[in-house]
Coordinates of C-alpha atoms and ligand atoms in Angstrom, one line a residue:
M23 CA -40.3 22.6 -58.3
F24 CA -36.9 23.3 -56.9
T25 CA -36.9 25.7 -53.9
W26 CA -34.7 28.7 -54.5
G27 CA -34.3 31.0 -51.5
V28 CA -32.3 33.4 -49.5
A29 CA -31.7 33.2 -45.8
T30 CA -31.4 35.7 -42.9
S31 CA -31.9 35.6 -39.2
S32 CA -33.7 38.0 -36.8
Y33 CA -31.0 39.4 -34.6
Q34 CA -28.7 39.8 -37.6
I35 CA -31.1 42.0 -39.6
E36 CA -34.1 43.2 -37.7
G37 CA -32.8 46.0 -35.5
A38 CA -35.7 47.6 -33.6
A39 CA -34.2 46.1 -30.5
D40 CA -36.5 47.8 -28.0
I41 CA -39.4 48.8 -30.2
D42 CA -43.0 47.6 -29.9
G43 CA -42.4 45.6 -26.8
R44 CA -39.5 43.3 -27.8
G45 CA -37.7 41.9 -24.8
P46 CA -34.0 41.7 -24.6
S47 CA -32.2 38.6 -25.9
I48 CA -28.9 37.0 -24.8
W49 CA -27.3 38.8 -27.8
D50 CA -28.4 42.2 -26.6
T51 CA -26.7 41.4 -23.3
F52 CA -23.6 39.7 -24.8
S53 CA -23.0 42.5 -27.3
R54 CA -22.7 45.0 -24.3
I55 CA -19.7 43.1 -22.9
P56 CA -16.6 45.1 -23.8
G57 CA -14.5 43.2 -26.3
A58 CA -17.1 40.6 -27.1
I59 CA -17.9 42.0 -30.6
A60 CA -15.6 43.5 -33.2
N61 CA -15.8 47.3 -33.1
G62 CA -18.2 47.1 -30.2
D63 CA -21.0 46.5 -32.7
N64 CA -24.5 45.3 -31.7
G65 CA -27.8 44.5 -33.4
D66 CA -29.8 47.5 -32.1
I67 CA -30.3 48.8 -35.6
A68 CA -28.7 46.2 -37.9
C69 CA -30.4 46.4 -41.3
D70 CA -33.5 47.9 -39.8
H71 CA -35.4 45.1 -41.5
Y72 CA -38.2 45.5 -39.0
H73 CA -39.1 48.8 -40.7
R74 CA -37.8 48.0 -44.2
Y75 CA -39.2 44.5 -44.7
N76 CA -41.3 45.5 -47.7
E77 CA -38.3 46.9 -49.5
D78 CA -36.4 43.7 -48.7
L79 CA -39.3 41.5 -49.9
D80 CA -39.3 43.5 -53.1
L81 CA -35.6 42.7 -53.5
M82 CA -36.4 39.0 -53.1
K83 CA -39.1 39.2 -55.7
W84 CA -36.6 40.9 -58.1
L85 CA -34.2 38.0 -57.4
G86 CA -36.9 35.6 -58.4
V87 CA -36.6 33.4 -55.3
N88 CA -39.6 31.4 -54.3
A89 CA -38.8 31.0 -50.6
Y90 CA -37.5 33.1 -47.8
R91 CA -35.8 31.6 -44.8
F92 CA -35.9 34.0 -41.8
S93 CA -36.1 33.5 -38.1
I94 CA -38.7 34.5 -35.5
A95 CA -37.2 36.5 -32.7
W96 CA -38.5 34.6 -29.6
P97 CA -38.1 37.7 -27.4
R98 CA -40.1 39.8 -29.9
V99 CA -43.2 37.5 -29.7
L100 CA -42.7 36.4 -26.1
P101 CA -40.7 39.1 -24.2
D102 CA -40.4 36.9 -21.1
G103 CA -39.8 33.8 -23.1
T104 CA -42.9 32.1 -21.8
G105 CA -46.4 33.5 -20.9
A106 CA -48.0 36.5 -22.6
L107 CA -47.6 37.0 -26.3
N108 CA -46.6 40.5 -27.5
K109 CA -49.2 41.3 -30.1
K110 CA -47.1 43.9 -31.9
G111 CA -44.3 41.4 -32.3
V112 CA -46.7 38.8 -33.6
D113 CA -48.2 41.4 -36.0
F114 CA -44.8 42.1 -37.5
Y115 CA -44.4 38.4 -38.5
N116 CA -48.0 38.4 -39.8
R117 CA -47.1 41.3 -42.1
L118 CA -43.8 39.7 -43.1
I119 CA -45.5 36.3 -43.9
D120 CA -48.4 37.9 -45.8
G121 CA -46.0 40.2 -47.7
A122 CA -43.9 37.3 -48.8
L123 CA -46.9 35.2 -49.9
E124 CA -48.3 38.2 -51.8
R125 CA -45.1 38.2 -53.8
G126 CA -45.2 34.5 -54.5
I127 CA -42.5 33.7 -51.9
E128 CA -43.0 30.9 -49.4
P129 CA -42.1 31.8 -45.8
W130 CA -39.7 29.4 -44.2
P131 CA -39.2 30.4 -40.5
T132 CA -36.6 29.1 -38.1
L133 CA -37.8 29.2 -34.5
Y134 CA -34.4 29.6 -32.9
H135 CA -31.5 31.3 -34.5
W136 CA -29.7 32.0 -31.2
D137 CA -31.6 35.0 -29.7
L138 CA -32.8 33.4 -26.5
P139 CA -34.9 35.7 -24.4
Q140 CA -32.6 37.1 -21.6
A141 CA -35.5 36.3 -19.2
L142 CA -34.9 32.6 -19.9
Q143 CA -31.2 32.9 -19.6
D144 CA -31.8 34.3 -16.2
R145 CA -33.8 31.1 -15.4
G146 CA -30.8 28.9 -16.4
G147 CA -31.0 29.1 -20.2
W148 CA -30.2 25.9 -22.2
N149 CA -28.3 24.5 -19.3
S150 CA -31.6 24.0 -17.6
R151 CA -33.7 21.0 -18.7
A152 CA -36.8 23.2 -18.5
S153 CA -35.5 25.0 -21.7
A154 CA -36.7 22.1 -23.8
D155 CA -40.3 22.7 -22.5
W156 CA -40.1 26.5 -22.9
F157 CA -39.0 25.9 -26.5
A158 CA -41.7 23.4 -27.3
E159 CA -44.4 25.7 -25.8
Y160 CA -43.1 28.6 -27.9
A161 CA -43.0 26.4 -31.0
H162 CA -46.6 25.3 -30.4
Q163 CA -47.8 28.9 -30.1
M164 CA -46.0 29.9 -33.3
A165 CA -47.4 27.0 -35.3
E166 CA -50.9 27.9 -34.1
L167 CA -50.5 31.6 -35.0
F168 CA -48.8 31.2 -38.4
G169 CA -49.4 27.5 -39.4
D170 CA -52.4 28.4 -41.6
R171 CA -49.9 30.1 -44.0
V172 CA -46.4 28.7 -43.0
K173 CA -46.0 25.2 -44.3
N174 CA -42.3 24.6 -43.7
W175 CA -40.8 25.0 -40.2
M176 CA -37.2 24.8 -38.9
T177 CA -36.7 24.3 -35.2
I178 CA -33.1 25.1 -34.1
N179 CA -30.4 26.6 -36.2
E180 CA -26.9 25.1 -35.8
P181 CA -27.1 23.7 -32.2
F182 CA -23.3 23.3 -32.7
C183 CA -22.9 27.1 -32.4
S184 CA -25.4 27.6 -29.6
A185 CA -23.9 24.7 -27.5
W186 CA -20.2 24.8 -28.2
L187 CA -19.5 28.4 -29.2
G188 CA -22.0 29.8 -26.7
H189 CA -21.2 27.6 -23.7
L190 CA -17.7 26.1 -24.3
T191 CA -15.5 28.6 -26.1
G192 CA -17.7 31.5 -25.1
I193 CA -17.2 33.4 -28.3
M194 CA -21.0 33.7 -28.7
A195 CA -23.8 34.5 -26.4
P196 CA -24.3 33.7 -23.6
G197 CA -20.5 33.6 -23.4
I198 CA -20.1 30.7 -21.0
K199 CA -16.9 28.6 -20.9
D200 CA -17.7 25.3 -19.3
L201 CA -17.7 21.8 -20.8
Q202 CA -20.4 20.3 -18.6
T203 CA -22.7 23.4 -19.2
A204 CA -22.0 23.1 -23.0
I205 CA -22.9 19.3 -23.0
N206 CA -26.1 20.0 -21.0
A207 CA -27.0 22.8 -23.5
S208 CA -26.4 20.6 -26.5
H209 CA -28.6 17.9 -25.1
H210 CA -31.4 20.4 -24.1
L211 CA -31.2 22.1 -27.5
L212 CA -31.7 18.7 -29.2
L213 CA -34.4 17.7 -26.7
G214 CA -36.1 21.1 -27.3
H215 CA -36.0 20.3 -31.0
G216 CA -37.6 16.9 -30.6
R217 CA -40.3 18.2 -28.4
A218 CA -40.9 21.1 -30.8
V219 CA -41.4 18.8 -33.7
Q220 CA -44.1 17.1 -31.8
A221 CA -45.6 20.4 -30.6
I222 CA -45.7 21.8 -34.1
R223 CA -47.4 18.7 -35.5
D224 CA -49.9 18.8 -32.6
A225 CA -50.8 22.3 -33.6
R226 CA -51.0 21.7 -37.4
K227 CA -51.3 18.5 -39.3
D228 CA -50.4 19.9 -42.8
V229 CA -46.9 21.2 -42.2
K230 CA -43.3 20.0 -42.6
V231 CA -40.7 20.2 -39.9
G232 CA -36.9 19.9 -40.0
I233 CA -33.8 20.9 -38.0
V234 CA -30.9 23.0 -39.4
L235 CA -27.4 21.5 -38.7
N236 CA -24.1 22.9 -39.8
F237 CA -21.5 20.5 -41.1
T238 CA -17.8 21.1 -41.1
P239 CA -16.0 18.0 -42.5
A240 CA -12.4 17.5 -41.4
I241 CA -9.3 16.1 -43.1
P242 CA -6.1 15.1 -41.3
A243 CA -3.0 17.4 -41.7
T244 CA -0.8 14.3 -42.4
D245 CA -1.3 10.7 -42.9
S246 CA -0.2 9.8 -39.4
P247 CA -2.5 7.6 -37.4
E248 CA -2.7 10.5 -34.7
D249 CA -3.8 13.0 -37.3
R250 CA -6.3 10.7 -38.8
R251 CA -7.7 10.1 -35.4
A252 CA -7.8 13.9 -34.9
A253 CA -10.0 14.2 -38.1
V254 CA -12.4 11.5 -36.7
L255 CA -12.7 13.4 -33.4
A256 CA -13.3 16.8 -35.2
D257 CA -16.0 15.1 -37.2
G258 CA -17.5 13.8 -34.0
F259 CA -17.4 17.1 -32.2
D260 CA -18.7 19.2 -35.1
N261 CA -21.0 16.8 -37.1
R262 CA -21.8 13.5 -35.5
W263 CA -22.6 14.9 -32.0
F264 CA -25.7 16.5 -33.6
A265 CA -26.5 14.3 -36.6
D266 CA -26.2 11.0 -34.6
P267 CA -28.8 11.7 -31.9
V268 CA -31.2 13.2 -34.5
Y269 CA -30.8 10.4 -37.1
R270 CA -29.6 7.4 -35.0
G271 CA -30.9 8.1 -31.6
S272 CA -27.5 8.0 -29.9
Y273 CA -24.5 10.2 -29.1
P274 CA -21.2 9.2 -30.7
Q275 CA -19.4 7.0 -28.1
D276 CA -15.9 8.1 -29.0
I277 CA -16.8 11.7 -28.2
V278 CA -18.7 10.9 -25.0
E279 CA -15.6 9.1 -23.8
G280 CA -13.3 11.9 -25.0
F281 CA -15.3 14.4 -22.9
G282 CA -15.3 12.2 -19.9
K283 CA -18.5 13.8 -18.7
E284 CA -22.1 12.7 -18.3
V285 CA -24.7 13.6 -20.8
P286 CA -27.9 14.4 -18.8
I287 CA -30.1 11.9 -20.7
L288 CA -33.3 10.8 -19.1
A289 CA -35.6 8.0 -20.3
G290 CA -37.4 8.9 -23.6
D291 CA -35.0 11.7 -24.5
L292 CA -33.3 10.0 -27.4
E293 CA -36.6 8.8 -28.8
S294 CA -37.9 12.4 -28.7
I295 CA -34.7 13.8 -30.3
S296 CA -34.8 11.2 -33.1
T297 CA -38.4 11.8 -34.0
P298 CA -38.5 11.3 -37.8
L299 CA -38.3 14.6 -39.6
D300 CA -39.8 15.8 -42.9
F301 CA -36.4 17.2 -44.0
L302 CA -32.9 18.1 -42.9
G303 CA -31.7 21.6 -43.3
M304 CA -27.9 21.6 -44.1
N305 CA -25.6 24.6 -43.7
F306 CA -22.2 24.3 -45.3
Y307 CA -19.4 26.8 -45.5
F308 CA -16.0 25.2 -45.3
R309 CA -13.9 22.2 -44.5
Q310 CA -11.2 22.1 -41.9
T311 CA -7.7 20.5 -41.6
V312 CA -6.8 19.2 -38.2
A313 CA -3.8 17.8 -36.4
H314 CA -3.3 15.8 -33.2
D315 CA -2.4 18.0 -30.2
P316 CA -2.3 16.2 -26.8
I317 CA -2.6 19.4 -24.8
V318 CA -5.8 20.7 -26.3
K319 CA -9.0 20.2 -24.2
P320 CA -11.6 18.7 -24.3
L321 CA -10.5 16.7 -27.3
P322 CA -6.8 16.4 -28.3
Y323 CA -6.7 18.1 -31.7
K324 CA -6.3 21.5 -33.2
Q325 CA -7.2 23.2 -36.5
V326 CA -4.2 24.0 -38.7
M327 CA -4.2 26.4 -41.6
P328 CA -2.5 25.1 -44.8
K329 CA -2.1 27.6 -47.6
V330 CA -5.2 27.0 -49.6
E331 CA -7.9 29.1 -51.2
R332 CA -9.9 30.9 -48.4
T333 CA -12.7 33.4 -48.0
G334 CA -12.6 36.7 -46.2
M335 CA -13.4 34.7 -43.0
G336 CA -10.2 32.6 -43.5
W337 CA -12.5 29.6 -44.3
E338 CA -11.2 27.0 -46.8
I339 CA -13.1 26.9 -50.1
H340 CA -13.6 23.3 -51.2
A341 CA -16.7 22.6 -53.1
P342 CA -16.1 18.9 -53.6
T343 CA -16.4 18.5 -49.9
F344 CA -20.0 19.8 -50.2
E345 CA -20.9 17.2 -52.8
E346 CA -19.4 14.4 -50.6
L347 CA -21.2 15.7 -47.5
I348 CA -24.6 15.7 -49.2
L349 CA -24.0 12.2 -50.4
R350 CA -22.9 11.1 -46.9
M351 CA -26.1 12.4 -45.3
T352 CA -28.0 10.6 -48.0
N353 CA -26.2 7.3 -47.9
E354 CA -25.0 6.9 -44.4
Y355 CA -27.7 8.7 -42.5
G356 CA -30.6 7.8 -44.9
V357 CA -31.9 11.4 -45.1
K358 CA -34.9 11.5 -47.3
E359 CA -35.3 15.2 -48.0
I360 CA -32.5 17.8 -47.9
Y361 CA -32.6 21.5 -48.1
I362 CA -29.4 23.5 -48.2
T363 CA -30.5 26.1 -45.7
E364 CA -27.3 28.2 -45.7
N365 CA -24.2 28.4 -47.9
G366 CA -22.2 31.5 -48.8
S367 CA -19.0 33.5 -48.3
A368 CA -17.8 36.8 -46.9
W369 CA -15.4 39.1 -48.8
D370 CA -14.0 42.6 -48.4
D371 CA -16.5 44.1 -50.8
E372 CA -15.9 47.5 -52.2
V373 CA -18.3 49.9 -53.8
I374 CA -16.8 51.3 -57.0
N375 CA -19.0 53.7 -59.0
G376 CA -22.0 52.5 -57.1
E377 CA -21.3 48.8 -58.0
I378 CA -20.0 45.8 -56.2
N379 CA -18.2 43.5 -58.5
D380 CA -17.8 40.5 -56.2
Q381 CA -16.4 37.9 -58.6
N382 CA -15.0 35.9 -55.7
R383 CA -18.5 35.5 -54.2
I384 CA -19.9 34.5 -57.6
S385 CA -17.1 31.9 -58.0
Y386 CA -17.9 30.4 -54.6
L387 CA -21.6 30.4 -55.3
E388 CA -21.2 28.8 -58.7
R389 CA -18.9 26.0 -57.5
H390 CA -21.1 25.2 -54.6
L391 CA -24.3 25.1 -56.7
D392 CA -22.5 22.9 -59.2
A393 CA -21.4 20.6 -56.4
M394 CA -24.9 20.4 -54.9
F395 CA -26.4 19.5 -58.3
A396 CA -23.7 16.9 -58.8
A397 CA -24.8 15.3 -55.6
K398 CA -28.4 15.5 -56.7
A399 CA -27.6 13.9 -60.0
K400 CA -26.0 11.0 -58.0
G401 CA -29.3 10.5 -56.2
A402 CA -29.2 12.9 -53.2
P403 CA -32.7 14.1 -52.4
V404 CA -31.8 17.8 -52.5
K405 CA -35.0 19.9 -52.8
G406 CA -33.8 23.4 -52.3
Y407 CA -31.0 25.9 -51.8
F408 CA -31.0 29.1 -49.7
A409 CA -28.1 31.5 -50.2
W410 CA -26.6 33.0 -47.1
S411 CA -27.4 35.8 -47.1
L412 CA -29.9 38.0 -48.7
M413 CA -28.0 41.1 -47.5
D414 CA -25.0 42.1 -45.4
N415 CA -25.8 41.9 -41.7
F416 CA -24.6 41.6 -38.1
E417 CA -22.1 38.7 -38.3
W418 CA -22.2 37.8 -34.6
A419 CA -18.8 38.3 -32.9
Y420 CA -17.4 39.9 -36.1
G421 CA -20.1 42.6 -36.0
Y422 CA -20.6 44.4 -39.3
A423 CA -17.0 43.8 -40.5
K424 CA -17.8 40.7 -42.4
R425 CA -20.2 40.9 -45.3
F426 CA -22.0 37.8 -46.5
G427 CA -24.8 39.4 -48.5
I428 CA -25.5 39.1 -52.2
V429 CA -27.0 42.5 -51.6
Y430 CA -24.8 45.2 -50.1
V431 CA -26.0 47.3 -47.2
D432 CA -24.7 50.8 -46.6
Y433 CA -25.2 51.0 -42.9
K434 CA -25.1 54.8 -42.7
T435 CA -28.0 55.2 -45.1
Q436 CA -29.5 51.7 -45.0
K437 CA -29.4 51.7 -48.8
R438 CA -29.4 48.2 -50.4
I439 CA -27.3 47.7 -53.5
P440 CA -27.5 44.3 -55.3
K441 CA -23.9 43.0 -55.8
K442 CA -22.9 41.3 -59.1
S443 CA -23.5 38.0 -57.3
A444 CA -27.2 38.9 -56.8
Y445 CA -27.4 39.3 -60.6
Y446 CA -25.6 36.0 -61.0
Y447 CA -28.0 34.2 -58.6
R448 CA -31.0 35.8 -60.3
D449 CA -29.9 34.5 -63.7
R450 CA -29.1 31.1 -62.3
I451 CA -32.6 30.8 -60.9
K452 CA -34.2 32.0 -64.1
N453 CA -32.3 29.3 -66.1
Ligands
LIG512 C1 -23.8 30.4 -39.7 C2 -25.0 31.1 -39.1 C3 -25.5 32.4 -39.8 C4 -24.3 33.2 -40.3 C5 -23.4 32.3 -41.1 C6 -22.2 33.0 -41.8 O1 -23.1 29.7 -38.8 O2 -26.1 30.2 -39.0 O3 -26.2 33.1 -38.9 O4 -23.6 33.8 -39.3 O5 -22.9 31.2 -40.3

């Protein structure tokens, strides 16, 4: 049976930031920094999913999905990151998991979707090698608590964003801008992933584990050798830096050289990181066009913006890239089982007479589903698709300004209204 799902993440939807013993996360801290988030937004309330999860599960049932990808807020279950469990936080996920199963929906949790406990950031965060152990210990506890009912686990969501956007460009929490710190963080995120895979399997024999990587393929702005080299570097920075250690047990040499820094690898790390997985979670949104630029650091290229079809994020829409990418992971990386764990688009939705007629989102969704099934028809082992997102939510540095949901959220009343794309998705699943 094909897995049809919707995806969300804890900090983006739960709200209830300091309720029932949840500890602060790096996003609570980051969103307090003036200017860090559009409109000064934060996730204090978000979609109030913590209190409205039953209504949200009912929406999923109405959609006809058979899987729900959500994330566990580490600081909700372990307010200090390590040590004592917060029973009320654990109970919330028990209710959520049971509520999903009662509706015939498989729970697919991600263990880390960027909301690191602030207490762990205070101990060095992902820059510290100890973070890999903190994460593995947490993963083990979660698998013990929920593994009787949860059969599919995802470790880390998009280490690219945590490492590079959180520690190099600083546009995401914890807002650090330092190449060596970012490299350390990337390695410890991957090491944490590898150790967590082992820890989850130690806790439960009958579960499947994967990682979620985002992929942004790059094309050169012109045919010049410099621009073509730029596209190779962009691919290395965005895609190979994470896929290579996980699937090949090595970091891409061209990027290591380009950085001119040490990756803090110790004996056994790469073996751990490349522990064979049950599946790969792939997130895909757009492709990029890049050009050589000698003054850009750490790698000499920049993104350029040709006039092409783009979403409300300014992201290029190019579904054929999605098909090629899935085939690349199948053929070049030998991935045996693929789930599309995120794919979707943001638009300036308008409510007119109580309806949201988001033809642009439908068109994006349709083209990407077609591309995915085309790859599948050519032999790619695609087993499932999760639309990003079930509902509008806190879009990180963009706050609530960007809407990715197939269900509209009126933040003043917390009313949910399925957009036309939700009806489209529902029909597509049915047929
Ligand atoms: C991905 C994130 C997800 C959401 C989408 C739009 O990078 O994993 O939380 O923000 O982008």
